[in-house]
Coordinates of C-alpha atoms and ligand atoms in Angstrom, one line a residue:
X1 CA -27.1 -126.6 -38.1
X2 CA -27.0 -122.9 -38.6
X3 CA -26.5 -120.4 -41.4
X4 CA -24.2 -117.4 -41.3
X5 CA -25.2 -114.4 -43.5
X6 CA -23.1 -111.3 -44.1
X7 CA -22.7 -109.0 -47.2
X8 CA -20.8 -110.4 -50.1
X9 CA -18.1 -107.7 -50.0
X10 CA -17.0 -105.9 -46.8
X11 CA -14.3 -103.3 -47.5
X12 CA -12.7 -102.0 -44.3
X13 CA -9.9 -99.8 -43.2
X14 CA -9.0 -96.1 -43.3
X15 CA -9.6 -94.8 -46.8
X16 CA -11.6 -97.8 -47.9
X17 CA -14.3 -95.5 -49.3
X18 CA -12.1 -95.5 -52.4
X19 CA -13.3 -99.1 -53.2
X20 CA -16.4 -97.5 -54.7
X21 CA -14.3 -97.0 -57.8
X22 CA -14.6 -100.8 -58.4
X23 CA -18.4 -101.0 -58.3
X24 CA -20.4 -102.1 -61.4
X25 CA -23.5 -100.2 -62.4
X26 CA -25.0 -97.4 -64.5
X27 CA -26.7 -95.0 -62.2
X28 CA -26.7 -94.6 -58.4
X29 CA -29.0 -92.9 -55.9
X30 CA -27.2 -91.8 -52.8
X31 CA -29.4 -91.5 -49.8
X32 CA -28.2 -89.1 -47.0
X33 CA -29.4 -87.5 -43.8
X34 CA -28.6 -83.9 -43.1
X35 CA -25.4 -82.0 -43.6
X36 CA -22.8 -84.1 -41.9
X37 CA -21.8 -86.0 -45.0
X38 CA -21.6 -82.8 -47.0
X39 CA -19.6 -81.0 -44.3
X40 CA -17.1 -83.9 -43.8
X41 CA -16.5 -84.3 -47.6
X42 CA -17.7 -87.9 -47.8
X43 CA -20.6 -87.1 -50.1
X44 CA -18.4 -85.4 -52.6
X45 CA -15.8 -88.2 -52.4
X46 CA -18.6 -90.8 -52.9
X47 CA -19.8 -88.9 -56.0
X48 CA -16.3 -88.7 -57.5
X49 CA -15.5 -92.3 -56.9
X50 CA -18.8 -93.4 -58.5
X51 CA -17.9 -91.2 -61.5
X52 CA -14.6 -93.0 -61.7
X53 CA -16.6 -96.3 -61.7
X54 CA -18.4 -95.0 -64.8
X55 CA -21.7 -94.3 -63.0
X56 CA -23.8 -91.2 -62.8
X57 CA -25.4 -90.4 -59.4
X58 CA -28.1 -88.3 -57.9
X59 CA -28.7 -87.5 -54.2
X60 CA -31.9 -88.0 -52.0
X61 CA -31.3 -85.9 -48.9
X62 CA -32.9 -84.8 -45.7
X63 CA -33.7 -88.2 -44.1
X64 CA -34.5 -87.3 -40.5
X65 CA -33.4 -89.2 -37.4
X66 CA -35.7 -92.2 -36.8
X67 CA -36.9 -92.1 -40.4
X68 CA -40.7 -92.0 -41.1
X69 CA -42.7 -94.0 -43.6
X70 CA -43.5 -90.7 -45.4
X71 CA -39.8 -90.1 -46.0
X72 CA -39.5 -93.7 -47.2
X73 CA -42.3 -93.3 -49.7
X74 CA -41.0 -90.0 -51.0
X75 CA -37.6 -91.6 -51.5
X76 CA -39.1 -94.6 -53.4
X77 CA -41.0 -92.2 -55.7
X78 CA -37.6 -90.5 -56.4
X79 CA -36.1 -93.9 -57.1
X80 CA -38.9 -94.7 -59.5
X81 CA -38.3 -91.5 -61.4
X82 CA -34.5 -91.9 -61.5
X83 CA -34.4 -95.7 -62.1
X84 CA -31.1 -96.4 -60.3
X85 CA -29.4 -99.8 -60.5
X86 CA -27.3 -99.1 -57.4
X87 CA -28.5 -97.7 -54.1
X88 CA -26.0 -96.2 -51.7
X89 CA -27.0 -95.5 -48.1
X90 CA -24.4 -93.0 -46.7
X91 CA -24.4 -91.6 -43.2
X92 CA -25.8 -92.6 -39.8
X93 CA -28.1 -95.6 -39.4
X94 CA -31.2 -93.4 -40.0
X95 CA -30.1 -92.6 -43.6
X96 CA -29.1 -96.2 -44.3
X97 CA -32.2 -97.7 -42.8
X98 CA -34.4 -95.3 -44.8
X99 CA -32.5 -96.2 -48.0
X100 CA -33.1 -99.9 -47.3
X101 CA -36.9 -99.4 -46.9
X102 CA -37.0 -97.1 -50.0
X103 CA -35.3 -99.9 -51.9
X104 CA -38.1 -102.3 -50.9
X105 CA -40.8 -99.9 -52.0
X106 CA -38.9 -99.3 -55.3
X107 CA -38.9 -103.0 -56.0
X108 CA -42.4 -103.6 -54.6
X109 CA -44.4 -100.3 -54.7
X110 CA -47.6 -101.9 -53.2
X111 CA -45.9 -102.9 -49.9
X112 CA -47.4 -101.8 -46.6
X113 CA -45.3 -101.2 -43.5
X114 CA -47.6 -103.5 -41.3
X115 CA -47.0 -106.4 -43.8
X116 CA -43.2 -105.8 -44.0
X117 CA -43.0 -105.8 -40.2
X118 CA -44.0 -109.5 -40.2
X119 CA -40.6 -111.2 -39.8
X120 CA -39.1 -112.4 -43.1
X121 CA -42.0 -111.1 -45.2
X122 CA -39.7 -109.2 -47.6
X123 CA -39.8 -110.8 -51.1
X124 CA -36.8 -111.5 -53.3
X125 CA -34.9 -108.2 -53.8
X126 CA -32.3 -107.1 -56.4
X127 CA -34.6 -107.2 -59.4
X128 CA -34.0 -103.5 -60.0
X129 CA -30.9 -102.5 -57.9
X130 CA -28.3 -103.8 -55.4
X131 CA -27.4 -102.0 -52.1
X132 CA -24.2 -100.4 -50.8
X133 CA -24.0 -99.3 -47.2
X134 CA -21.5 -96.7 -45.9
X135 CA -21.9 -95.9 -42.2
X136 CA -20.7 -92.7 -40.6
X137 CA -21.6 -93.8 -37.0
X138 CA -20.1 -96.8 -35.2
X139 CA -23.0 -98.5 -33.5
X140 CA -26.0 -100.2 -35.0
X141 CA -24.1 -102.3 -37.6
X142 CA -26.9 -101.7 -40.2
X143 CA -24.2 -102.0 -43.0
X144 CA -24.3 -105.7 -42.1
X145 CA -27.7 -106.5 -40.7
X146 CA -30.9 -107.7 -42.4
X147 CA -32.8 -105.0 -40.5
X148 CA -34.3 -101.6 -41.1
X149 CA -36.2 -99.6 -38.4
X150 CA -38.9 -97.3 -39.7
X151 CA -41.3 -95.1 -37.6
X152 CA -45.0 -94.5 -38.2
X153 CA -45.3 -91.2 -36.3
X154 CA -49.2 -91.2 -36.6
X155 CA -49.3 -94.5 -34.7
X156 CA -46.3 -93.7 -32.5
X157 CA -44.7 -97.0 -33.4
X158 CA -41.3 -98.1 -34.6
X159 CA -41.5 -101.0 -37.1
X160 CA -38.5 -103.3 -37.4
X161 CA -38.3 -104.8 -40.9
X162 CA -36.3 -108.0 -40.6
X163 CA -35.1 -110.1 -43.5
X164 CA -31.8 -111.4 -44.8
X165 CA -33.0 -110.0 -48.2
X166 CA -32.1 -106.6 -46.7
X167 CA -28.5 -107.5 -45.9
X168 CA -26.5 -105.0 -48.0
X169 CA -24.5 -106.4 -50.9
X170 CA -21.5 -104.2 -50.2
X171 CA -20.4 -102.6 -46.9
X172 CA -17.7 -100.0 -46.6
X173 CA -16.2 -99.6 -43.1
X174 CA -14.1 -96.5 -43.3
X175 CA -13.3 -94.9 -39.9
X176 CA -12.3 -91.6 -41.6
X177 CA -16.0 -90.8 -42.0
X178 CA -16.5 -90.9 -38.2
X179 CA -13.9 -88.3 -37.3
X180 CA -16.6 -85.6 -37.5
X181 CA -19.0 -87.5 -35.2
X182 CA -19.9 -85.4 -32.1
X183 CA -18.7 -86.8 -28.7
X184 CA -22.2 -87.6 -27.4
X185 CA -23.1 -89.5 -30.6
X186 CA -19.8 -91.4 -30.4
X187 CA -20.6 -92.4 -26.8
X188 CA -24.2 -93.4 -27.5
X189 CA -23.5 -95.4 -30.7
X190 CA -20.3 -97.0 -29.2
X191 CA -22.2 -98.3 -26.2
X192 CA -24.8 -99.6 -28.6
X193 CA -22.1 -101.6 -30.4
X194 CA -20.9 -102.9 -27.1
X195 CA -24.4 -104.1 -26.2
X196 CA -24.7 -105.9 -29.6
X197 CA -21.5 -107.8 -28.9
X198 CA -22.6 -108.7 -25.3
X199 CA -26.1 -109.7 -26.2
X200 CA -25.0 -111.8 -29.2
X201 CA -22.3 -113.5 -27.1
X202 CA -24.8 -114.7 -24.5
X203 CA -27.7 -115.3 -27.0
X204 CA -29.4 -118.7 -26.5
X205 CA -28.6 -119.6 -30.1
X206 CA -25.0 -118.4 -29.9
X207 CA -22.4 -120.4 -31.8
X208 CA -18.7 -120.3 -32.1
X209 CA -18.6 -118.2 -35.3
X210 CA -20.6 -115.5 -33.7
X211 CA -18.9 -115.8 -30.3
X212 CA -15.5 -115.0 -31.9
X213 CA -16.9 -111.9 -33.6
X214 CA -18.9 -110.7 -30.6
X215 CA -16.0 -111.2 -28.1
X216 CA -13.6 -109.4 -30.6
X217 CA -16.0 -106.5 -30.9
X218 CA -16.4 -106.2 -27.1
X219 CA -12.6 -106.1 -26.6
X220 CA -12.3 -103.4 -29.3
X221 CA -14.9 -101.2 -27.7
X222 CA -13.3 -101.4 -24.2
X223 CA -9.9 -100.6 -25.7
X224 CA -11.0 -97.8 -28.0
X225 CA -14.2 -96.0 -27.1
X226 CA -12.6 -93.6 -24.6
X227 CA -10.0 -92.5 -27.2
X228 CA -12.6 -92.1 -29.9
X229 CA -14.7 -90.1 -27.5
X230 CA -12.0 -87.7 -26.3
X231 CA -9.8 -87.5 -29.4
X232 CA -12.2 -87.2 -32.4
X233 CA -9.3 -87.3 -34.9
X234 CA -7.7 -90.4 -33.5
X235 CA -7.9 -92.4 -36.7
X236 CA -6.9 -95.7 -35.2
X237 CA -9.5 -95.5 -32.5
X238 CA -12.1 -94.4 -35.0
X239 CA -11.4 -97.4 -37.3
X240 CA -11.3 -99.8 -34.3
X241 CA -14.7 -98.6 -33.2
X242 CA -16.0 -98.9 -36.7
X243 CA -14.7 -102.4 -37.0
X244 CA -16.2 -103.2 -33.6
X245 CA -19.6 -102.0 -34.7
X246 CA -19.4 -104.1 -37.9
X247 CA -18.2 -107.2 -36.1
X248 CA -20.9 -107.0 -33.5
X249 CA -23.4 -106.4 -36.3
X250 CA -22.2 -109.6 -38.0
X251 CA -22.8 -111.5 -34.8
X252 CA -26.1 -110.1 -33.8
X253 CA -27.7 -110.3 -37.3
X254 CA -27.1 -114.1 -37.0
X255 CA -27.9 -114.9 -33.4
X256 CA -30.0 -111.8 -32.3
X257 CA -30.2 -109.9 -29.1
X258 CA -31.7 -110.2 -25.6
X259 CA -33.6 -108.3 -22.9
X260 CA -31.2 -105.3 -22.8
X261 CA -32.7 -104.4 -26.2
X262 CA -36.2 -105.6 -25.3
X263 CA -36.2 -103.2 -22.3
X264 CA -34.3 -100.4 -24.0
X265 CA -36.7 -100.2 -26.9
X266 CA -39.5 -99.3 -24.5
X267 CA -37.6 -96.6 -22.5
X268 CA -36.4 -95.2 -25.8
X269 CA -39.9 -95.0 -27.3
X270 CA -41.6 -93.8 -24.1
X271 CA -39.1 -91.4 -22.7
X272 CA -36.7 -90.6 -25.6
X273 CA -33.7 -92.0 -23.8
X274 CA -30.9 -92.5 -26.5
X275 CA -30.7 -96.1 -27.5
X276 CA -27.1 -96.8 -26.6
X277 CA -27.3 -94.9 -23.3
X278 CA -30.4 -96.8 -22.3
X279 CA -28.6 -100.1 -23.1
X280 CA -25.6 -99.1 -21.0
X281 CA -27.8 -98.3 -18.0
X282 CA -29.6 -101.7 -18.4
X283 CA -26.6 -103.9 -19.3
X284 CA -24.9 -104.3 -15.8
X285 CA -28.1 -105.4 -14.1
X286 CA -29.1 -107.7 -17.0
X287 CA -25.6 -109.2 -16.7
X288 CA -26.2 -109.9 -13.0
X289 CA -29.6 -111.4 -13.8
X290 CA -28.5 -113.6 -16.7
X291 CA -25.4 -114.7 -15.0
X292 CA -27.5 -117.1 -12.8
X293 CA -28.0 -119.3 -15.9
X294 CA -24.8 -118.8 -18.0
X295 CA -21.1 -118.5 -17.2
X296 CA -20.3 -116.6 -20.5
X297 CA -20.0 -113.3 -18.6
X298 CA -17.1 -114.9 -16.6
X299 CA -15.3 -115.3 -20.0
X300 CA -15.9 -111.7 -20.7
X301 CA -14.5 -110.7 -17.3
X302 CA -11.4 -112.6 -18.4
X303 CA -10.7 -109.8 -20.9
X304 CA -9.8 -107.7 -17.9
X305 CA -7.9 -110.5 -16.1
X306 CA -10.9 -111.0 -13.8
X307 CA -13.3 -113.9 -13.4
X308 CA -16.9 -113.0 -12.4
X309 CA -20.0 -111.6 -14.0
X310 CA -20.0 -109.0 -11.3
X311 CA -16.5 -107.9 -12.4
X312 CA -17.8 -107.6 -16.0
X313 CA -20.9 -105.6 -14.9
X314 CA -18.6 -103.2 -13.0
X315 CA -16.3 -102.8 -16.1
X316 CA -19.4 -101.7 -18.1
X317 CA -20.3 -99.2 -15.4
X318 CA -16.8 -97.7 -15.4
X319 CA -16.8 -97.4 -19.2
X320 CA -20.3 -95.8 -19.2
X321 CA -19.3 -93.2 -16.7
X322 CA -16.0 -92.4 -18.5
X323 CA -17.9 -91.4 -21.6
X324 CA -20.3 -89.2 -19.7
X325 CA -23.4 -91.4 -19.6
X326 CA -25.5 -91.5 -16.4
X327 CA -26.1 -94.6 -14.3
X328 CA -29.9 -94.5 -13.8
X329 CA -33.1 -94.0 -15.8
X330 CA -34.3 -91.3 -13.4
X331 CA -31.4 -89.1 -14.2
X332 CA -33.1 -88.5 -17.5
X333 CA -35.6 -86.3 -15.6
X334 CA -38.4 -88.9 -15.4
X335 CA -40.5 -88.3 -12.3
X336 CA -41.4 -91.1 -9.9
X337 CA -45.1 -90.6 -10.6
X338 CA -44.6 -90.8 -14.4
X339 CA -42.4 -93.9 -14.0
X340 CA -44.9 -95.7 -11.7
X341 CA -47.8 -95.0 -14.0
X342 CA -45.9 -96.5 -17.0
X343 CA -43.9 -99.3 -15.4
X344 CA -46.4 -102.2 -16.1
X345 CA -46.9 -101.2 -19.7
X346 CA -43.1 -100.9 -20.2
X347 CA -42.7 -104.4 -18.6
X348 CA -45.4 -106.1 -20.7
X349 CA -44.0 -104.6 -23.9
X350 CA -40.5 -105.7 -23.0
X351 CA -41.9 -109.2 -22.4
X352 CA -43.5 -109.2 -25.8
X353 CA -40.5 -107.7 -27.7
X354 CA -39.0 -110.3 -30.1
X355 CA -35.5 -110.0 -28.6
X356 CA -36.8 -111.6 -25.3
X357 CA -37.0 -114.9 -27.2
X358 CA -33.2 -115.0 -27.5
X359 CA -32.2 -114.0 -24.0
X360 CA -30.3 -116.8 -22.1
X361 CA -32.6 -116.6 -19.1
X362 CA -36.4 -116.7 -19.7
X363 CA -37.7 -113.7 -17.6
X364 CA -41.0 -113.5 -15.7
X365 CA -43.0 -110.3 -15.7
X366 CA -42.1 -109.6 -12.1
X367 CA -38.4 -110.0 -12.9
X368 CA -38.4 -107.6 -15.8
X369 CA -40.3 -105.1 -13.6
X370 CA -37.7 -105.6 -10.8
X371 CA -34.9 -105.0 -13.3
X372 CA -36.6 -101.8 -14.6
X373 CA -37.1 -100.6 -11.0
X374 CA -33.4 -101.2 -10.0
X375 CA -32.2 -99.4 -13.2
X376 CA -34.6 -96.5 -12.6
X377 CA -33.0 -96.0 -9.2
X378 CA -29.4 -96.9 -10.3
X379 CA -29.2 -99.9 -7.8
X380 CA -27.5 -103.2 -8.4
X381 CA -30.0 -106.1 -8.6
X382 CA -29.7 -109.4 -6.7
X383 CA -32.4 -111.6 -8.3
Ligands
NAD1 N1 -30.8 -101.3 -38.8 C1 -30.3 -101.7 -37.6 O1 -29.7 -102.7 -37.6 C2 -30.6 -100.9 -36.4 C3 -30.3 -101.4 -35.2 C4 -30.5 -100.5 -34.1 C5 -31.1 -99.3 -34.2 N2 -31.5 -98.8 -35.5 C6 -32.0 -97.5 -35.8 O2 -30.9 -96.6 -36.1 C7 -31.3 -95.2 -35.9 C8 -30.2 -94.5 -35.1 O3 -29.0 -94.5 -35.9 P1 -27.6 -93.8 -35.5 O4 -27.4 -94.2 -34.0 O5 -26.6 -94.2 -36.4 O6 -28.0 -92.3 -35.5 P2 -28.5 -91.3 -36.7 O7 -28.3 -91.9 -38.0 O8 -29.9 -90.9 -36.3 O9 -27.5 -90.1 -36.5 C9 -27.5 -89.4 -35.3 C10 -27.0 -87.9 -35.5 O10 -25.6 -87.9 -35.8 C11 -25.3 -87.3 -37.1 N3 -24.2 -87.9 -37.7 C12 -24.1 -89.2 -38.1 N4 -22.8 -89.4 -38.6 C13 -22.1 -88.3 -38.4 C14 -20.7 -87.9 -38.6 N5 -19.8 -88.8 -39.1 N6 -20.4 -86.6 -38.3 C15 -21.3 -85.7 -37.8 N7 -22.5 -86.0 -37.5 C16 -23.0 -87.3 -37.8 C17 -26.6 -87.4 -37.8 O11 -26.7 -86.4 -38.8 C18 -27.7 -87.3 -36.7 O12 -27.9 -85.9 -36.4 C19 -32.6 -95.3 -35.2 O13 -33.6 -95.0 -36.1 C20 -32.7 -96.7 -34.6 O14 -34.0 -97.2 -34.5 C21 -31.2 -99.6 -36.6
ZN2 ZN1 -28.9 -101.6 -30.4

């Protein structure tokens, strides 16, 4: 038996932002990051559609990348002052994740981050407001997931808050918002969406509902990421990538992720390697490693008229290179001495990461270490 959870309403397609006109409510707070949603006009359009819905709205701005707990608390105070009954997260995943966490503190002001980071600790939400997510990047799937990632900079730790209570009520997947996304963000976030599809597809709790979504997302990324990367105003490619990210999000919020993410979280936190790029470096070798216990990568090779996990690993390498992402960790300028000094800690933290629980092959410490070493050098692994 299993449960499948997604937002109640998912509006998708070019121009679907307009569905905001149909929302019910009195007052909205719109949470945004920097200037990108002002510059591309989506903030103004959001405000106008909310007005047409009979709502007033106010904006909380300046959410930084990898949002901090301080920003979250500042936002929650703003919510308390403004008393919205609708919260709109608009922009990249950082803005939406911050809005989700502000929403928790608005509903439960005495929350602490440590307590919220315990899986499924979030209490019943929607006593004061419901949540609308409108992404402008095509990667994390936060518009679908019961997940918000908040950083405690003092402790140097990222806290994932995990609960189906955080699954947005309304998601709007409008590819027009992504046309202004810079090429390197398109590549990084698109490769993240690919890794969500692949890790959900091979998850040890995968089921056929999520398989269909994950495989569909993977196919869309392979067919559209190059076009979205090189032709920013290619609306069809932008919408296809946005749909891929959302579908991969639907799959992974239900069957979770594996050691690509366990390992990428560590190299992201320690060396600042962008999340999707780190995933794309790790994914081919994790494919080779996991393929010893599952034949699901052979199915994925079938998308290219091929049949082996090695074929699929090489397709990822080709896509990665075509969007300008390097093939090894060391190409991020990490010295051998720095790498050697940190390798055991990276390995242990990857072993302890919750995503490791859902990987199809249960890894040993020495195996994760060997995977890291091969990816540092850019070599193919044989274990
Ligand atoms: N909630 C989840 O499910 C989940 C999953 C994985 C990662 N995360 C978290 O997501 C965050 C990263 O999110 P992200 O990859 O979406 O990046 P982001 O939100 O940090 O945005 C990256 C940059 O792109 C800009 N940008 C975004 N959309 C744009 C557009 N349409 N046009 C021009 N510029 C645009 C932003 O202003 C920012 O400078 C991290 O904090 C990570 O830990 C969350
Ligand atoms: Zn990811």
